[in-house]
Short mmCIF file of C-alpha atoms in Angstrom, two decimals:
data_model
loop_
_atom_site.label_atom_id
_atom_site.label_comp_id
_atom_site.label_asym_id
_atom_site.label_seq_id
_atom_site.Cartn_x
_atom_site.Cartn_y
_atom_site.Cartn_z
CA MET A 196 30.16 124.12 96.98
CA SER A 197 32.36 123.86 100.07
CA ALA A 198 34.12 120.62 100.98
CA GLU A 199 31.87 120.22 104.03
CA LEU A 200 28.69 120.53 101.99
CA ARG A 201 30.03 118.04 99.43
CA PHE A 202 30.72 115.64 102.30
CA GLN A 203 27.17 116.01 103.62
CA LYS A 204 25.85 115.42 100.09
CA ALA A 205 27.84 112.16 99.90
CA LEU A 206 26.28 110.99 103.17
CA LEU A 207 22.79 111.69 101.89
CA LEU A 208 23.54 109.81 98.65
CA LEU A 209 24.71 106.79 100.66
CA ASP A 210 21.52 106.80 102.71
CA ARG A 211 19.51 106.91 99.48
CA GLY A 212 21.34 103.88 98.11
CA GLN A 213 23.30 105.85 95.49
CA GLY A 214 26.68 104.48 96.49
CA GLY A 215 28.41 104.98 93.15
CA ARG A 216 27.81 108.75 93.12
CA ALA A 217 28.75 109.04 96.78
CA GLU A 218 32.00 107.14 96.17
CA GLU A 219 33.08 109.61 93.47
CA ILE A 220 32.57 112.56 95.84
CA LEU A 221 34.34 110.86 98.74
CA VAL A 222 37.37 109.90 96.65
CA GLY A 223 37.70 113.52 95.59
CA LEU A 224 37.42 114.77 99.17
CA ALA A 225 39.86 112.17 100.49
CA GLY A 226 42.45 113.47 98.03
CA LEU A 227 42.29 117.00 99.42
CA GLY A 228 44.89 116.31 102.10
CA THR A 229 44.60 116.86 105.82
CA GLY A 230 46.32 120.19 106.25
CA GLY A 231 44.79 123.61 106.60
CA GLY A 232 42.78 122.84 109.75
CA SER A 233 40.18 120.66 107.99
CA SER A 234 39.03 117.19 109.01
CA VAL A 235 36.87 116.63 105.91
CA ALA A 236 39.50 114.55 104.11
CA VAL A 237 39.95 112.23 107.09
CA ARG A 238 36.20 111.83 107.52
CA ALA A 239 35.86 111.10 103.80
CA MET A 240 38.56 108.39 104.05
CA VAL A 241 36.70 106.68 106.90
CA VAL A 242 33.26 106.88 105.27
CA LEU A 243 34.79 105.58 102.04
CA GLY A 244 36.40 102.70 103.94
CA ASP A 245 33.08 101.91 105.64
CA TYR A 246 31.25 101.87 102.31
CA LEU A 247 33.87 99.68 100.61
CA VAL A 248 33.81 97.18 103.51
CA GLU A 249 30.05 96.82 103.05
CA CYS A 250 30.56 96.35 99.30
CA GLY A 251 32.99 93.48 99.91
CA ARG A 252 35.94 95.49 98.53
CA GLY A 253 38.11 94.85 101.55
CA GLU A 254 41.56 95.64 100.21
CA GLU A 255 40.45 98.99 98.79
CA ALA A 256 38.81 99.77 102.13
CA ARG A 257 41.99 98.88 104.00
CA ARG A 258 44.06 101.36 102.02
CA TRP A 259 41.72 104.29 102.85
CA LEU A 260 41.36 103.30 106.51
CA GLU A 261 45.11 102.96 106.97
CA ARG A 262 45.56 106.39 105.39
CA ALA A 263 43.11 107.81 107.95
CA LEU A 264 45.00 106.17 110.80
CA ALA A 265 48.26 107.62 109.48
CA VAL A 266 47.03 111.17 110.06
CA PRO A 267 49.02 112.58 113.03
CA ARG A 268 47.13 112.68 116.32
CA CYS A 269 45.92 116.17 117.13
CA PRO A 270 47.49 117.69 120.26
CA GLY A 271 45.10 118.62 123.04
CA SER A 272 42.50 116.07 122.02
CA GLY A 273 42.46 114.47 125.44
CA ASP A 274 43.50 111.06 124.13
CA PRO A 275 47.32 111.11 124.08
CA ASP A 276 47.85 107.38 124.15
CA GLY A 277 45.05 106.30 121.82
CA THR A 278 43.21 104.21 124.38
CA GLN A 279 39.82 105.90 124.35
CA ALA A 280 36.76 104.01 123.12
CA GLY A 281 38.40 100.63 123.60
CA THR A 282 41.18 101.10 121.03
CA GLU A 283 44.91 100.56 121.30
CA ALA A 284 47.44 102.99 119.93
CA PRO A 285 48.76 101.93 116.50
CA ASP A 286 52.32 101.77 117.82
CA GLY A 287 53.63 99.07 115.51
CA THR A 288 52.88 96.19 117.90
CA GLY A 289 49.68 95.23 116.14
CA PRO A 290 46.52 96.66 114.60
CA PRO A 291 44.26 98.86 116.76
CA ARG A 292 41.50 96.96 118.54
CA ALA A 293 37.91 97.96 119.16
CA ALA A 294 34.58 96.28 119.67
CA ASP A 295 32.31 95.81 116.65
CA ALA A 296 29.12 97.82 116.79
CA PRO A 297 26.26 95.28 116.42
CA ILE A 298 23.90 97.62 114.59
CA ARG A 299 24.54 100.94 112.91
CA PRO A 300 22.37 103.89 111.92
CA GLY A 301 22.50 105.52 108.50
CA ALA A 302 25.56 107.26 107.13
CA ALA A 303 24.33 110.79 107.88
CA GLU A 304 23.68 109.90 111.51
CA ARG A 305 26.95 107.99 111.93
CA PHE A 306 29.29 110.40 110.20
CA GLY A 307 27.43 113.72 109.97
CA THR A 308 28.37 116.61 112.19
CA PRO A 309 25.74 118.90 113.80
CA GLY A 310 26.22 122.37 112.42
CA ALA A 311 28.53 120.92 109.82
CA ALA A 312 28.13 123.86 107.47
CA ASP A 313 29.67 126.17 110.07
CA ALA A 314 33.44 126.65 110.22
CA PRO A 315 34.74 124.54 113.14
CA ASP A 316 37.30 125.87 115.58
CA ALA A 317 40.66 124.18 116.22
CA THR A 318 39.34 122.18 119.19
CA ASP A 319 36.46 120.81 117.12
CA VAL A 320 38.85 119.85 114.32
CA ALA A 321 41.16 118.01 116.74
CA ALA A 322 38.27 116.09 118.31
CA SER A 323 36.81 115.28 114.89
CA VAL A 324 40.06 113.91 113.49
CA ASP A 325 40.65 111.73 116.55
CA GLU A 326 37.08 110.45 116.42
CA GLU A 327 37.53 109.46 112.78
CA ARG A 328 40.78 107.67 113.64
CA ARG A 329 38.91 105.64 116.25
CA ARG A 330 36.24 104.79 113.68
CA ALA A 331 38.94 103.71 111.25
CA ALA A 332 40.40 101.43 113.94
CA GLU A 333 37.01 99.83 114.54
CA LEU A 334 36.50 99.20 110.83
CA LEU A 335 39.95 97.66 110.44
CA VAL A 336 39.13 95.21 113.24
CA ARG A 337 35.95 94.27 111.41
CA LEU A 338 37.92 93.88 108.18
CA ASP A 339 40.57 91.69 109.85
CA ARG A 340 37.81 89.51 111.23
CA TRP A 341 36.65 88.72 107.69
CA ARG A 342 39.98 88.27 105.93
CA GLY A 343 39.44 84.53 105.92
CA PRO A 344 36.46 82.87 104.25
CA VAL A 345 32.94 83.52 105.47
CA LEU A 346 31.64 80.28 107.03
CA LYS A 347 27.87 80.64 107.28
CA LEU A 348 25.51 78.28 109.10
CA ASN A 349 21.77 78.76 108.51
CA GLN A 350 18.56 77.94 110.41
CA VAL A 351 20.36 78.00 113.75
CA VAL A 352 18.04 77.65 116.76
CA THR A 353 20.69 77.34 119.48
CA TRP A 354 24.42 77.91 119.97
CA ASN A 355 25.13 74.20 119.85
CA ARG A 356 28.20 72.10 119.12
CA SER A 357 27.67 72.51 115.38
CA THR A 358 28.09 76.24 115.74
CA LEU A 359 30.88 76.39 118.30
CA LEU A 360 33.02 73.47 117.16
CA GLY A 361 32.28 73.87 113.49
CA GLY A 362 33.87 77.30 113.44
CA ALA A 363 31.04 79.21 111.78
CA ASN A 364 31.75 82.96 111.84
CA LEU A 365 28.28 83.91 110.57
CA VAL A 366 25.02 82.27 111.61
CA GLY A 367 21.57 82.73 110.15
CA VAL A 368 18.48 82.96 112.36
CA THR A 369 14.94 83.02 110.98
CA VAL A 370 12.38 84.95 113.04
CA ALA A 371 8.69 84.06 112.87
CA ARG A 372 5.59 85.19 114.74
CA GLU A 373 5.11 81.66 116.09
CA HIS A 374 7.92 79.87 117.90
CA ALA A 375 8.66 76.68 115.94
CA PRO A 376 12.27 75.51 116.54
CA ARG A 377 11.52 72.10 115.01
CA ARG A 378 10.94 74.00 111.76
CA GLY A 379 14.06 76.15 112.17
CA ARG A 380 12.04 79.24 113.18
CA LEU A 381 12.25 81.28 116.37
CA ASP A 382 9.94 83.95 117.72
CA GLU A 383 11.58 87.19 118.81
CA GLU A 384 11.65 86.30 122.50
CA ALA A 385 13.35 82.98 121.83
CA ALA A 386 15.79 84.58 119.40
CA VAL A 387 16.81 87.12 122.05
CA ALA A 388 17.29 84.31 124.57
CA VAL A 389 19.47 82.38 122.15
CA MET A 390 21.61 85.46 121.53
CA GLU A 391 22.05 86.18 125.23
CA ALA A 392 22.70 82.56 126.20
CA GLY A 393 25.36 81.98 123.58
CA GLY A 394 27.57 85.00 124.20
CA ARG A 395 27.48 85.80 120.47
CA PRO A 396 30.19 83.38 119.23
CA ALA A 397 29.62 84.60 115.66
CA SER A 398 28.02 87.43 113.72
CA VAL A 399 24.29 87.06 113.17
CA ALA A 400 22.16 87.43 110.04
CA VAL A 401 18.42 87.66 110.70
CA SER A 402 15.78 86.71 108.13
CA PHE A 403 12.01 86.66 108.52
CA GLU A 404 9.35 84.04 107.80
CA ARG A 405 7.80 85.22 104.54
CA ALA A 406 4.32 83.88 105.27
CA ASP A 407 4.09 85.99 108.43
CA GLY A 408 4.00 89.28 106.55
CA PHE A 409 6.35 91.33 108.72
CA THR A 410 6.20 95.04 107.83
CA ASP A 411 9.35 97.07 107.21
CA ASP A 412 8.91 98.86 110.54
CA GLU A 413 8.43 95.56 112.38
CA MET A 414 11.56 94.10 110.80
CA ALA A 415 13.61 97.19 111.61
CA GLY A 416 12.51 96.96 115.25
CA VAL A 417 13.34 93.27 115.53
CA LEU A 418 16.74 93.75 113.90
CA GLU A 419 17.59 96.51 116.37
CA ARG A 420 16.35 94.64 119.45
CA LEU A 421 18.28 91.52 118.44
CA GLY A 422 21.44 93.49 117.70
CA ALA A 423 21.60 91.84 114.28
CA ASP A 424 24.75 92.29 112.22
CA TYR A 425 23.02 91.61 108.88
CA TYR A 426 19.53 91.57 107.40
CA GLU A 427 19.00 88.54 105.17
CA PHE A 428 16.28 88.33 102.53
CA THR A 429 15.25 86.77 99.23
CA PRO A 430 15.19 89.41 96.46
CA VAL A 431 12.21 90.04 94.24
CA ASP A 432 12.56 88.60 90.73
CA PRO A 433 14.33 91.32 88.69
CA ALA A 434 12.01 90.54 85.78
CA LYS A 435 9.22 92.12 87.84
CA LYS A 436 10.70 95.55 87.30
CA GLN A 437 8.29 97.64 89.36
CA ALA A 438 8.36 95.28 92.33
CA PHE A 439 12.16 94.97 92.10
CA ALA A 440 12.57 98.77 92.09
CA HIS A 441 10.29 99.01 95.13
CA ASP A 442 12.36 96.35 96.88
CA LEU A 443 15.57 98.28 96.18
CA GLY A 444 14.08 101.38 97.75
CA ARG A 445 13.02 99.42 100.81
CA LEU A 446 16.49 97.93 101.18
CA ALA A 447 18.17 101.32 100.92
CA ARG A 448 16.17 102.51 103.95
CA LEU A 449 17.52 99.67 106.11
CA SER A 450 20.93 100.72 107.42
CA LEU A 451 22.28 97.23 108.16
CA PRO A 452 24.48 95.37 105.67
CA LYS A 453 22.39 92.84 103.76
CA ILE A 454 22.67 89.24 102.56
CA ALA A 455 20.67 88.17 99.51
CA ASN A 456 19.77 84.47 99.31
CA GLY A 457 17.72 82.34 96.95
CA PHE A 458 20.15 82.20 94.00
CA PHE A 459 20.64 78.87 92.22
CA LEU A 460 22.87 77.48 89.50
CA GLU A 461 21.48 74.33 87.85
CA PRO A 462 22.55 72.38 84.74
CA ASP A 463 19.40 73.56 82.94
CA ASP A 464 19.18 77.01 84.55
CA VAL A 465 22.12 79.40 84.36
CA SER A 466 19.97 82.56 84.39
CA LEU A 467 22.00 83.74 87.37
CA PHE A 468 24.69 84.85 84.91
CA ASP A 469 22.16 86.97 83.03
CA ASP A 470 21.17 88.92 86.17
CA THR A 471 24.49 90.61 86.91
CA ASP A 472 22.98 94.08 86.43
CA ALA A 473 20.43 93.22 89.11
CA LEU A 474 23.25 92.02 91.37
CA ARG A 475 25.03 95.35 90.91
CA ARG A 476 21.87 97.24 91.82
CA LEU A 477 21.45 95.08 94.91
CA THR A 478 25.05 95.84 95.86
CA GLU A 479 24.31 99.56 95.62
CA ALA A 480 21.35 98.99 97.96
CA GLY A 481 23.66 97.55 100.61
CA VAL A 482 23.95 93.83 99.79
CA VAL A 483 27.37 92.59 100.90
CA LEU A 484 26.94 88.84 100.33
CA PHE A 485 25.08 86.76 97.73
CA GLN A 486 24.19 83.22 98.78
CA VAL A 487 24.26 80.87 95.78
CA GLU A 488 23.43 77.16 95.75
CA ILE A 489 25.29 75.27 93.03
CA ALA A 490 24.23 71.87 91.70
CA PRO A 491 27.36 69.70 91.13
CA ASP A 492 26.22 68.73 87.63
CA ALA A 493 26.27 72.39 86.62
CA LEU A 494 30.04 72.46 87.06
CA THR A 495 30.79 69.96 84.31
CA SER A 496 30.53 72.64 81.60
CA ALA A 497 33.70 74.62 80.88
CA SER A 498 31.67 77.69 79.87
CA VAL A 499 29.72 77.59 83.14
CA ARG A 500 32.96 77.32 85.12
CA ALA A 501 34.36 80.32 83.28
CA ARG A 502 31.25 82.40 83.92
CA LEU A 503 31.20 81.29 87.55
CA GLY A 504 34.80 82.45 87.95
CA ALA A 505 33.84 85.86 86.57
CA LEU A 506 30.94 85.99 89.03
CA PHE A 507 33.24 85.24 91.97
CA ALA A 508 35.68 87.89 90.77
CA GLU A 509 33.03 90.62 90.68
CA PHE A 510 30.63 89.77 93.51
CA PRO A 511 31.00 88.57 97.12
CA VAL A 512 29.43 85.10 96.87
CA VAL A 513 28.98 82.48 99.57
CA VAL A 514 28.54 79.06 97.98
CA CYS A 515 26.23 76.27 99.06
CA LEU A 516 27.34 72.84 97.82
CA PRO A 517 26.65 69.26 98.93
CA PRO A 518 29.10 68.37 101.74
CA GLU A 519 31.08 65.91 99.62
CA VAL A 520 31.52 68.30 96.67
CA GLY A 521 34.23 70.91 96.17
CA LEU A 522 34.69 73.60 93.59
CA PRO A 523 36.83 72.79 90.54
CA ALA A 524 40.48 73.79 90.64
CA GLY A 525 41.35 77.00 88.87
CA LEU A 526 38.32 79.02 89.94
CA PRO A 527 38.81 82.22 91.94
CA SER A 528 37.89 81.64 95.57
CA PRO A 529 34.34 82.60 96.56
CA ARG A 530 33.87 84.90 99.53
CA GLY A 531 32.89 81.88 101.60
CA TYR A 532 30.66 78.86 102.08
CA SER A 533 27.16 78.32 103.41
CA LEU A 534 25.41 75.36 105.01
CA THR A 535 21.77 75.05 106.06
CA LEU A 536 20.90 72.90 109.06
CA ARG A 537 18.23 70.25 108.60
CA PRO A 538 15.26 71.08 110.88
CA SER A 539 13.82 68.39 113.13
CA ASP A 540 10.59 68.58 111.14
CA ARG A 541 11.88 67.19 107.85
CA ASP A 542 8.78 68.29 105.94
CA THR A 543 9.73 71.93 106.50
CA THR A 544 10.79 74.01 103.51
CA PRO A 545 14.16 75.63 104.28
CA TYR A 546 14.01 79.38 104.81
CA ASP A 547 15.99 79.97 101.58
CA TYR A 548 14.57 77.02 99.60
CA CYS A 549 17.97 75.30 99.87
CA ASN A 550 18.10 71.76 98.47
CA ASN A 551 21.15 70.77 100.51
CA VAL A 552 20.22 70.59 104.19
CA VAL A 553 22.55 68.76 106.58
CA PRO A 554 22.44 67.46 110.16
CA GLY A 555 24.44 69.29 112.80
CA SER A 556 27.21 66.69 112.92
CA THR A 557 27.82 66.99 109.17
CA ALA A 558 27.75 70.78 109.37
CA ALA A 559 30.41 70.73 112.11
CA ARG A 560 32.67 68.43 110.07
CA VAL A 561 32.37 70.46 106.86
CA LEU A 562 32.82 73.81 108.59
CA ARG A 563 35.93 72.59 110.39
CA ALA A 564 37.40 71.56 107.05
CA ARG A 565 36.56 74.95 105.51
CA ALA A 566 37.98 76.76 108.54
CA ARG A 567 41.47 75.34 107.94
CA ASP A 568 41.92 77.99 105.26
CA ARG A 569 40.88 80.82 107.54
CA GLU A 570 44.37 81.52 108.87
CA ALA A 571 46.09 80.96 105.53
CA PRO A 572 47.80 84.06 104.08
CA ARG A 573 45.77 85.81 101.41
CA SER A 574 47.45 87.53 98.49
CA GLY A 575 46.66 91.09 97.53
#
């Protein structure tokens, strides 16, 4: 099988949620080198970087993306100074810059090439390599944006002082059929208005009111119209094997990165640690963050702390804790922290069943404290 056909196969595997198999093919293609008039290796590096970013494996992604950017610019490409598509030339003065795309189609549509099985001429190769370098620049900007901790604020109904001054870099919005901001829910029209009025100060994760029974097609349409960065959901119980498998298939058809919520760690319930195979399968379906609420009393056990450290080391976890509680010293850092705003209607069940809801003023204070680490150097 030719290198081009292997590349197309990898794209199809990604779109089917079979990331592990696709990664093996892409690593092999990326190692082919960039000589001989072929752009397949460069394209493989960029797709591999894109996939690893979505898996939360940022440093691995960076290595592949920087290798793609190191490929010499092709003469005659019409972009001698590297300024097309909003990027800056990587001239040693700083990383390339480009705007983040708010929503992205599937891998085959993003990275596939019409007529890819045909042998491209030299002009096509030059244009293809330069296009992949621009994509690598865009992904590196996205990666730089998330080098610090994720600071997530949930049930946001307006870009208020809690959001802007608190320093949240990811906000959660829950869409419902009926507009109910006092319950932390927005209809689509109101959600669009909030997005447009706020100037998008942070990335946006959109979840849906479960009781409203949104179909997959309806959700996909709303996510696209809102320009969502992430689709957030509560996974099906893995013990319900048939329903869980169906849910994985549904997730694989949604091209956005995903956030899985509804995970809890309690003193009398540590089943989260027994579901790591399910977490891996969710990762393969495109989940890039797991939102876990931790009860402070659960952290008193040394064995729980050890298992929690192993969880942080393997999976990208955002932690929800009471505002006055911190994680014990010695644990690996989680991917970030999550807070859920208390709705005006205090009888409302939080969208993710969170037990720790906080007023806006508390959220701003806690997020500011968490944000102090954002600019700190990170090892690795």
